[in-house]
mmCIF file of C-alpha atoms and ligand atoms in Angstrom:
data_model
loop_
_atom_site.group_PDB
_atom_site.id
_atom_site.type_symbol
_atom_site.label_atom_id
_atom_site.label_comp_id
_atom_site.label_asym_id
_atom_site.label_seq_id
_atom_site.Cartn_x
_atom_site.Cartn_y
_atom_site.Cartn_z
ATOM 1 C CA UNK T 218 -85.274 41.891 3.951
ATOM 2 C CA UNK T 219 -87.751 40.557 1.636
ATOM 3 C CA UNK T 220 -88.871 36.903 1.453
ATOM 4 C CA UNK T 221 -88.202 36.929 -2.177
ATOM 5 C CA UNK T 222 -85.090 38.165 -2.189
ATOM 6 C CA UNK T 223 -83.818 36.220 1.405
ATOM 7 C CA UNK T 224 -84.372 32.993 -0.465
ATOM 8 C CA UNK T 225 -82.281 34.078 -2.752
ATOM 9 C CA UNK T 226 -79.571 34.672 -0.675
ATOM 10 C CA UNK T 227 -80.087 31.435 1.149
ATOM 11 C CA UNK T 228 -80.368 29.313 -2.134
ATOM 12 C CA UNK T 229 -77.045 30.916 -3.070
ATOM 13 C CA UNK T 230 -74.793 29.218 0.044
ATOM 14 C CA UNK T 231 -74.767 25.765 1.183
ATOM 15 C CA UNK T 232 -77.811 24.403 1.922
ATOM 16 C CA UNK T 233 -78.025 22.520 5.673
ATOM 17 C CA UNK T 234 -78.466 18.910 4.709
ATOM 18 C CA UNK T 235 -80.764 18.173 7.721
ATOM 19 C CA UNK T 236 -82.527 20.782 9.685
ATOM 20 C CA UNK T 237 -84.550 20.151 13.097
ATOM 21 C CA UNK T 238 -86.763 21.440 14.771
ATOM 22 C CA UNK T 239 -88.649 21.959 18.208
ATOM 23 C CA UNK T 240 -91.952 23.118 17.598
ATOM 24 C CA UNK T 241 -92.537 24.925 20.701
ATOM 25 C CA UNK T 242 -95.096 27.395 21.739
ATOM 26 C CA UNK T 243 -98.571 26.429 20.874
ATOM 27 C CA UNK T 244 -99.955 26.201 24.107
ATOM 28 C CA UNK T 245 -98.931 29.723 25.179
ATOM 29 C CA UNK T 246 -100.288 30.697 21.588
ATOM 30 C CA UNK T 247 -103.628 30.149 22.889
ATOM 31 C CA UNK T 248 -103.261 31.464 26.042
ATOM 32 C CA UNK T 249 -102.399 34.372 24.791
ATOM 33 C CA UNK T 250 -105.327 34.917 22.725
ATOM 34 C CA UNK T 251 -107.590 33.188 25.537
ATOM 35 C CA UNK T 252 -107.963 30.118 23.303
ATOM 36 C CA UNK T 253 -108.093 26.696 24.718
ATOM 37 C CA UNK T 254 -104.333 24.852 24.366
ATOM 38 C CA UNK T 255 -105.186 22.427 21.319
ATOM 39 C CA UNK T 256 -106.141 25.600 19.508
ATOM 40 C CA UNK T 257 -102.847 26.276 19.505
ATOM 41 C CA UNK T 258 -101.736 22.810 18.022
ATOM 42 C CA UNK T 259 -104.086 23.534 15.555
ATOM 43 C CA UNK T 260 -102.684 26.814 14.582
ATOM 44 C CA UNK T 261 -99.563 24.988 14.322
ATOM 45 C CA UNK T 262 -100.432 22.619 11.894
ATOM 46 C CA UNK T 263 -101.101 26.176 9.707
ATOM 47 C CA UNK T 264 -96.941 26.791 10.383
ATOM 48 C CA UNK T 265 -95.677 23.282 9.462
ATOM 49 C CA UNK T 266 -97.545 23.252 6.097
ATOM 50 C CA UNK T 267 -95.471 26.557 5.457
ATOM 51 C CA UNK T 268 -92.072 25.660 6.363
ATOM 52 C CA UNK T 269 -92.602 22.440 4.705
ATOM 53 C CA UNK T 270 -93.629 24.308 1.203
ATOM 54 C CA UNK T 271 -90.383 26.312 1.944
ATOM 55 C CA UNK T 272 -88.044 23.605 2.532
ATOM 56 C CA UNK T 273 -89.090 22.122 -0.198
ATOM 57 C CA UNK T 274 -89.049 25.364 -2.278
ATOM 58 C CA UNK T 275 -85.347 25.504 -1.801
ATOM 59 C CA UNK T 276 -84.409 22.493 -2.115
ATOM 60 C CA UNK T 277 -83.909 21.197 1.402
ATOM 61 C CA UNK T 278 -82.725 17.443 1.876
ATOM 62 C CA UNK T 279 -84.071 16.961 5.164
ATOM 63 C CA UNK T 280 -86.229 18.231 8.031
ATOM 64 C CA UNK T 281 -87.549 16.809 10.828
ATOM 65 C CA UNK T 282 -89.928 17.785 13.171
ATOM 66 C CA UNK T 283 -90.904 17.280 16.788
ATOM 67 C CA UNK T 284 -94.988 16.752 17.092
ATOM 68 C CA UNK T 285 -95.182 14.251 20.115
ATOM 69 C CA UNK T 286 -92.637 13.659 22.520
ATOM 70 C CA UNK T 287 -92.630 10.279 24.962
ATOM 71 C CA UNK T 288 -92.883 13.085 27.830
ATOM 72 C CA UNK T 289 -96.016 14.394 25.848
ATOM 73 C CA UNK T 290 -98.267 11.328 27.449
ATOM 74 C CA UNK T 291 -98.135 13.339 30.979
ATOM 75 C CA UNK T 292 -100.157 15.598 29.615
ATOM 76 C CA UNK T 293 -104.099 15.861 30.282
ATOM 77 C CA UNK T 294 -105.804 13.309 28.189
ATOM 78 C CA UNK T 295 -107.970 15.594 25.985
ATOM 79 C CA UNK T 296 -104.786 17.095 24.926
ATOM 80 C CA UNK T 297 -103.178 14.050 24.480
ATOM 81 C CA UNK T 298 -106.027 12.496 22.583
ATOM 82 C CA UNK T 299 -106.597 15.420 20.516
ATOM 83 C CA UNK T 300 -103.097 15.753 19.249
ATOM 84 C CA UNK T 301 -102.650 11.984 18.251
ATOM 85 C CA UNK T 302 -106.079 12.457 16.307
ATOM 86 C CA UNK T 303 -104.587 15.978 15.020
ATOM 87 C CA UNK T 304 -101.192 14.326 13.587
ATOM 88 C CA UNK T 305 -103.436 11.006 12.097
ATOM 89 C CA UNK T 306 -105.982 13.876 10.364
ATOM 90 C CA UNK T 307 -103.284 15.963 9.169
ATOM 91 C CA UNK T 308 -101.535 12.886 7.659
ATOM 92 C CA UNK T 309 -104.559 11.797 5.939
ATOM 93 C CA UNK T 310 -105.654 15.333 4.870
ATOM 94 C CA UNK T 311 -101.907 16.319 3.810
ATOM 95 C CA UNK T 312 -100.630 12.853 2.295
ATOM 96 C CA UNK T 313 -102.180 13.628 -1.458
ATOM 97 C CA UNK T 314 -100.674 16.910 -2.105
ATOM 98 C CA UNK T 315 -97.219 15.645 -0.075
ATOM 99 C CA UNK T 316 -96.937 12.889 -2.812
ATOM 100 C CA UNK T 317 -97.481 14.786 -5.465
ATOM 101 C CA UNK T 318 -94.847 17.598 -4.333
ATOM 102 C CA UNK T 319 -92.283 14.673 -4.468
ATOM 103 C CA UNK T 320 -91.600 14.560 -0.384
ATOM 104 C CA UNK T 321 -90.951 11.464 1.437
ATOM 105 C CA UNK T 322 -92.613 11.103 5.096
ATOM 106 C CA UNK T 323 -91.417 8.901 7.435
ATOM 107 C CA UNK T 324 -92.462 8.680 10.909
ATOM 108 C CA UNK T 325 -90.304 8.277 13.624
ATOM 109 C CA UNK T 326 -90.363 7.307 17.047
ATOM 110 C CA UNK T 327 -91.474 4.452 19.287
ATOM 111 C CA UNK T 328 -94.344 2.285 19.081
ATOM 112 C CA UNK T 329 -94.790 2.073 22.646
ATOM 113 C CA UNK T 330 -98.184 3.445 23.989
ATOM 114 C CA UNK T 331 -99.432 3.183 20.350
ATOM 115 C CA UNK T 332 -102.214 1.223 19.145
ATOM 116 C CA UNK T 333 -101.414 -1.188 16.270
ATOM 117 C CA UNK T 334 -104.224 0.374 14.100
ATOM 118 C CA UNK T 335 -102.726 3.900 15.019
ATOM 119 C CA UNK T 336 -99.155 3.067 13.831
ATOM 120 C CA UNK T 337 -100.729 1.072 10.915
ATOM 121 C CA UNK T 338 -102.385 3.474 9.910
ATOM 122 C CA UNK T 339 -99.636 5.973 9.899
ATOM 123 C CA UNK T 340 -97.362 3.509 8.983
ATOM 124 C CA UNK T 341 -99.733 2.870 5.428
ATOM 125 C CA UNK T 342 -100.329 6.443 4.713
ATOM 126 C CA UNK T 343 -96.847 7.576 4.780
ATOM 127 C CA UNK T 344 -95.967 4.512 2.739
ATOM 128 C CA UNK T 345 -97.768 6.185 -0.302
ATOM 129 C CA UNK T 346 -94.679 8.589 -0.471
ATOM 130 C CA UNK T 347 -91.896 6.231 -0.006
ATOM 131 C CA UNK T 348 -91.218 6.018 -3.817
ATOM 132 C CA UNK T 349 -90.940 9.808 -3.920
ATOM 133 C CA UNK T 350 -86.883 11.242 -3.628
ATOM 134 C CA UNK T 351 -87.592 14.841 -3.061
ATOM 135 C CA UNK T 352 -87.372 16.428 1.154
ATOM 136 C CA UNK T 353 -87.201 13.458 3.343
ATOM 137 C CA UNK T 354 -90.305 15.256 5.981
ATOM 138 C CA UNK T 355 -89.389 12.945 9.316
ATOM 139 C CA UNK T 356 -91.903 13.332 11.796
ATOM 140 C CA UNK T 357 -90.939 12.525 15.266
ATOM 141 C CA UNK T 358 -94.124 11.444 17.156
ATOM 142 C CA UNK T 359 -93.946 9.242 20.054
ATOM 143 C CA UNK T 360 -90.224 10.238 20.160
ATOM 144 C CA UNK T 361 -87.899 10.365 22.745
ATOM 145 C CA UNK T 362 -83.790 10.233 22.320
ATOM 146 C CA UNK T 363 -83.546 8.011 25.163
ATOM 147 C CA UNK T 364 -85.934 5.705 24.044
ATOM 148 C CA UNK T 365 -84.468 5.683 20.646
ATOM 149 C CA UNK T 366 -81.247 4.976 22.209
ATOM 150 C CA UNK T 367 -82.679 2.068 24.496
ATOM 151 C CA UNK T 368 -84.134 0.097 21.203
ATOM 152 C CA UNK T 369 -81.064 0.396 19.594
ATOM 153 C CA UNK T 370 -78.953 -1.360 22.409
ATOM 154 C CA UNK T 371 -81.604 -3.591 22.699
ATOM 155 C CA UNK T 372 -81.436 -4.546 18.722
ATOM 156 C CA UNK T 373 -77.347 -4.305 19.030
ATOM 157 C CA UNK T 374 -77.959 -6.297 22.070
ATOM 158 C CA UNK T 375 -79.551 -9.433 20.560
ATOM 159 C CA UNK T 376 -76.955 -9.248 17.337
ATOM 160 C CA UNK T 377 -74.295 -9.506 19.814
ATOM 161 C CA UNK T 378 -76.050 -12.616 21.150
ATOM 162 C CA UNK T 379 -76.638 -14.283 18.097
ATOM 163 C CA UNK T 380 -72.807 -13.904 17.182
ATOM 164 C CA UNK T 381 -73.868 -11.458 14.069
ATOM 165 C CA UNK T 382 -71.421 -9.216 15.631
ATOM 166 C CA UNK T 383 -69.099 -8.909 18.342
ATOM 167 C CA UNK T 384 -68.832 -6.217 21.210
ATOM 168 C CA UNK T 385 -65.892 -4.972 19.598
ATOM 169 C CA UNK T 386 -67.652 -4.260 16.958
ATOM 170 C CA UNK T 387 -69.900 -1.810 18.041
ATOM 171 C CA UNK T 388 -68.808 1.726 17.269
ATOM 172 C CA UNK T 389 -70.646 5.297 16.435
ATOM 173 C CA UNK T 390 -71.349 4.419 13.146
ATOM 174 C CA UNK T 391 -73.368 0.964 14.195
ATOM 175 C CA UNK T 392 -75.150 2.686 16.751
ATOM 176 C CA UNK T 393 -76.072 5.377 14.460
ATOM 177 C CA UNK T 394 -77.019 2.522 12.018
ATOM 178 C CA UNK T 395 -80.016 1.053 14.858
ATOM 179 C CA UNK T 396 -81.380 4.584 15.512
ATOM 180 C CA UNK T 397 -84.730 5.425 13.573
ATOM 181 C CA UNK T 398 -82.479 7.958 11.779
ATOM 182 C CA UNK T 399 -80.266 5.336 10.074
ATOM 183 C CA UNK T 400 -79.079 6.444 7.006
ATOM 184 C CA UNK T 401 -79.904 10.107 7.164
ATOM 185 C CA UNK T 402 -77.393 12.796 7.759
ATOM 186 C CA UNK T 403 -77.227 14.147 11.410
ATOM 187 C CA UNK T 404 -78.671 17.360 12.041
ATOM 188 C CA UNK T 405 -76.830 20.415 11.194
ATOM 189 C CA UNK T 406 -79.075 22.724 12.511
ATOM 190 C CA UNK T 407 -81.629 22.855 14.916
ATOM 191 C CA UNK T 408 -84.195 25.344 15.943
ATOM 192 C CA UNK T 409 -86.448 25.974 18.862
ATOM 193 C CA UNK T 410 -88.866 28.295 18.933
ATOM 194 C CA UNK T 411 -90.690 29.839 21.622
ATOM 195 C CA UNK T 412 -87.630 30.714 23.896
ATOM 196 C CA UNK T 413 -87.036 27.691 25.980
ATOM 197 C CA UNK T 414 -83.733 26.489 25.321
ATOM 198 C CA UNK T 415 -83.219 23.317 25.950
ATOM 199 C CA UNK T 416 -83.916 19.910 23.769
ATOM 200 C CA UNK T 417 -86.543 18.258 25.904
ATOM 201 C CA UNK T 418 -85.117 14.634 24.550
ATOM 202 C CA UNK T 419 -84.931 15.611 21.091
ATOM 203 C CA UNK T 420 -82.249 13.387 18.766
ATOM 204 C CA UNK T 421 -79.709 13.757 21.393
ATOM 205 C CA UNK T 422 -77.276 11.147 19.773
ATOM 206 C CA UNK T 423 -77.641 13.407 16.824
ATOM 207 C CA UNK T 424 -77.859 16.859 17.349
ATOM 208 C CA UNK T 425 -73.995 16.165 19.129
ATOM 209 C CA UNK T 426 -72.625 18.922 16.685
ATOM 210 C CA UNK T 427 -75.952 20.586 15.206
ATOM 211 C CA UNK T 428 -75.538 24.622 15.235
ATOM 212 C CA UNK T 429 -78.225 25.573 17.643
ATOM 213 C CA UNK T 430 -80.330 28.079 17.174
ATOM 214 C CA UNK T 431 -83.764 29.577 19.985
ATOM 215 C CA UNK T 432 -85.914 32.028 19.011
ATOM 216 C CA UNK T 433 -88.668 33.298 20.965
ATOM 217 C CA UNK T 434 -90.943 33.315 18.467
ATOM 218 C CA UNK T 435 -94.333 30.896 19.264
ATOM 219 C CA UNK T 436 -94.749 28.289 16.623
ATOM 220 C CA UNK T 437 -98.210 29.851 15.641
ATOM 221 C CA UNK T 438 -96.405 32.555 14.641
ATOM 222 C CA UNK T 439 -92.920 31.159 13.046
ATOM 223 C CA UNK T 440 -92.993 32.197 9.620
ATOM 224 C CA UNK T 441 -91.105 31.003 6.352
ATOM 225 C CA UNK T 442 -89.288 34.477 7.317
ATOM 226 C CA UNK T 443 -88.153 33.313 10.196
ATOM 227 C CA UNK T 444 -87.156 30.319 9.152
ATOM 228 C CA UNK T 445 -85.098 31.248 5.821
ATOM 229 C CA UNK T 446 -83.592 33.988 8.876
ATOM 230 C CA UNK T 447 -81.982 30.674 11.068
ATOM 231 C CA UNK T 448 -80.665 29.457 7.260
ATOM 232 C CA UNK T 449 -79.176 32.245 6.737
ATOM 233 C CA UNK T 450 -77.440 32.807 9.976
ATOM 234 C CA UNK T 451 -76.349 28.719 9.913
ATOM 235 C CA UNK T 452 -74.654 29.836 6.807
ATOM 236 C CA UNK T 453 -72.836 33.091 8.374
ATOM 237 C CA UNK T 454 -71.725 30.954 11.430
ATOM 238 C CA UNK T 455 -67.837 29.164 11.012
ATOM 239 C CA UNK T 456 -68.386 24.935 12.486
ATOM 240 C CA UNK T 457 -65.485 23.767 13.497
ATOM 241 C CA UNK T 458 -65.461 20.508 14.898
ATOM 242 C CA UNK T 459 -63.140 20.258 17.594
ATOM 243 C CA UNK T 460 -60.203 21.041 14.625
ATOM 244 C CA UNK T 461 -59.370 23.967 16.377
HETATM 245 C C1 IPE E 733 -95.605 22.391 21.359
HETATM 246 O O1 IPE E 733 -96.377 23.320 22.011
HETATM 247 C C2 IPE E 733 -96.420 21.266 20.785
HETATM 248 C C3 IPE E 733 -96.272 19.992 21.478
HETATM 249 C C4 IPE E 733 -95.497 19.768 22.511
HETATM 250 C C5 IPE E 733 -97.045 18.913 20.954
HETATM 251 P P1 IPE E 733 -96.712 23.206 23.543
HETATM 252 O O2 IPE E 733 -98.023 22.524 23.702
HETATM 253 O O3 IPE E 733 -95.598 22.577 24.292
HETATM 254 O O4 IPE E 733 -96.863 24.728 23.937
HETATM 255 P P2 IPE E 733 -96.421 25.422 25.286
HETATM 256 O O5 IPE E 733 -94.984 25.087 25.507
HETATM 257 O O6 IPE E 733 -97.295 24.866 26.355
HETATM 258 O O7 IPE E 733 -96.649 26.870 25.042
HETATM 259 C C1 IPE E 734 -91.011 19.392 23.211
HETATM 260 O O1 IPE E 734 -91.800 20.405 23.711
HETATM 261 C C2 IPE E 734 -91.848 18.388 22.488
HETATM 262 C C3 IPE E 734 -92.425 18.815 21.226
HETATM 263 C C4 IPE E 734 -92.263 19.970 20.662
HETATM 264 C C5 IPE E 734 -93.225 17.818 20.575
HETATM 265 P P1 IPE E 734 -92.374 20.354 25.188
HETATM 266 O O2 IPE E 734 -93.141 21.608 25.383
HETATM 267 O O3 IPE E 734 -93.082 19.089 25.417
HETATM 268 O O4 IPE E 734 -91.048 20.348 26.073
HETATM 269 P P2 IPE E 734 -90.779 20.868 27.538
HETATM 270 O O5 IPE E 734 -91.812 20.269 28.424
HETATM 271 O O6 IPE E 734 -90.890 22.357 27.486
HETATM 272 O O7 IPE E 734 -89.398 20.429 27.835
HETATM 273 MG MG1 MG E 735 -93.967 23.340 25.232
#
């Protein structure tokens, strides 16, 4: 089907509130055109500008994507050191024409292993959008779900103490409330591409009931296409809950 007329169709159904995804793939990208790896993660960047114009194109709440993951730092430094400088110069490249589309960019993940002036900085560039109320664009960098889950004990933790609350307190929704995701719907759907299928510590609190869905496309190569394709079979597929 045509991209045209697939929009369409998707625009027509129920939007996902909150779509995910596991940018996966950019490393064997490049080795499969005898590139070095990061010119794979630079390829990529190519792909997220697109399904970000898309998502925002039909109207998409929110979307969240996985650029750095707290497992990431294992890798060889060059690579590590040239995809934190990738995500900063994106950012900064990016932030004008993000603003002025009306999407909000929030950053999320842990500021462990960070420099200050590296989360300041990303911290004061993505702060340029926060007035905006068009596709919340989360970036998970420096993200992990356990780690996410570990700060928010910690912060539950130390209300507990204080007396703010009490242990019987704590439920799903407060622990929800102390994850960097606080106040955003859970996932609904979330897609992997470059068929591994697993979620390699990716919002595991939140994906509990997200509609998976693996493709094994590389990220260099994802297209809006595919994209609008794992809308459109989110909206063919029945979620049920538990109910029955
Ligand atoms: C995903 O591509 C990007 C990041 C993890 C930052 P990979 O770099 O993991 O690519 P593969 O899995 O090695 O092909
Ligand atoms: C997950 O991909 C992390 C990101 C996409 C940022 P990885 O390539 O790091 O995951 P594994 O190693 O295959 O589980
Ligand atoms: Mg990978």
């Amino acid at each position: 089907m045509q991209l045209a007329k697939l929009k369409e169709q998707v625009k027509q159904q129920q939007l996902p509130n909150h779509i995910a995804i596991i940018m996966d793939g950019n490393g064997r990208w490049a080795k499969k055109h005898k590139f070095k790896r990061i010119m794979g993660h630079k390829k990529g960047v190519e792909t997220v500008r697109k399904i970000v114009e898309i998502s925002g194109e039909i109207g998409l709440k929110y979307l969240t994507l996985y650029a750095f993951s707290t497992e990431n730092w294992r890798r060889s430094k060059t690579e590590v050191d040239y995809l934190l400088k990738l995500i900063i110069e994106t950012l900064d490249k990016e932030i004008d024409e993000l603003v002025e589309k009306n999407v909000v960019i929030k950053f999320i993940g842990t500021d462990k292993g960070l420099s200050h002036s590296y989360r300041d900085k990303i911290e004061s560039t993505s702060q340029k959008s926060w007035h905006n109320d068009g596709l919340h664009l989360n970036v998970a960098m420096n993200y992990g779900g356990r780690r996410e889950l570990v700060e928010a004990v910690q912060k539950i933790g130390r209300k507990v103490k204080s007396g703010e609350i009490e242990a019987a307190d704590i439920d799903e929704k407060l622990i929800s409330a102390h994850l960097y995701t606080a106040n955003m719907p859970d996932p609904d759907l979330l897609i992997r591409t470059s068929g591994e299928y697993r979620l390699s510590n990716f919002l595991i609190w939140q994906s509990a009931y997200a509609e998976l869905w693996f493709t094994p496309v590389l990220w260099p190569d994802f297209t809006q296409k595919h994209f609008l394709e794992a809308i459109w079979d989110f909206q063919n597929r029945e979620r049920r809950f538990g109910a029955r």
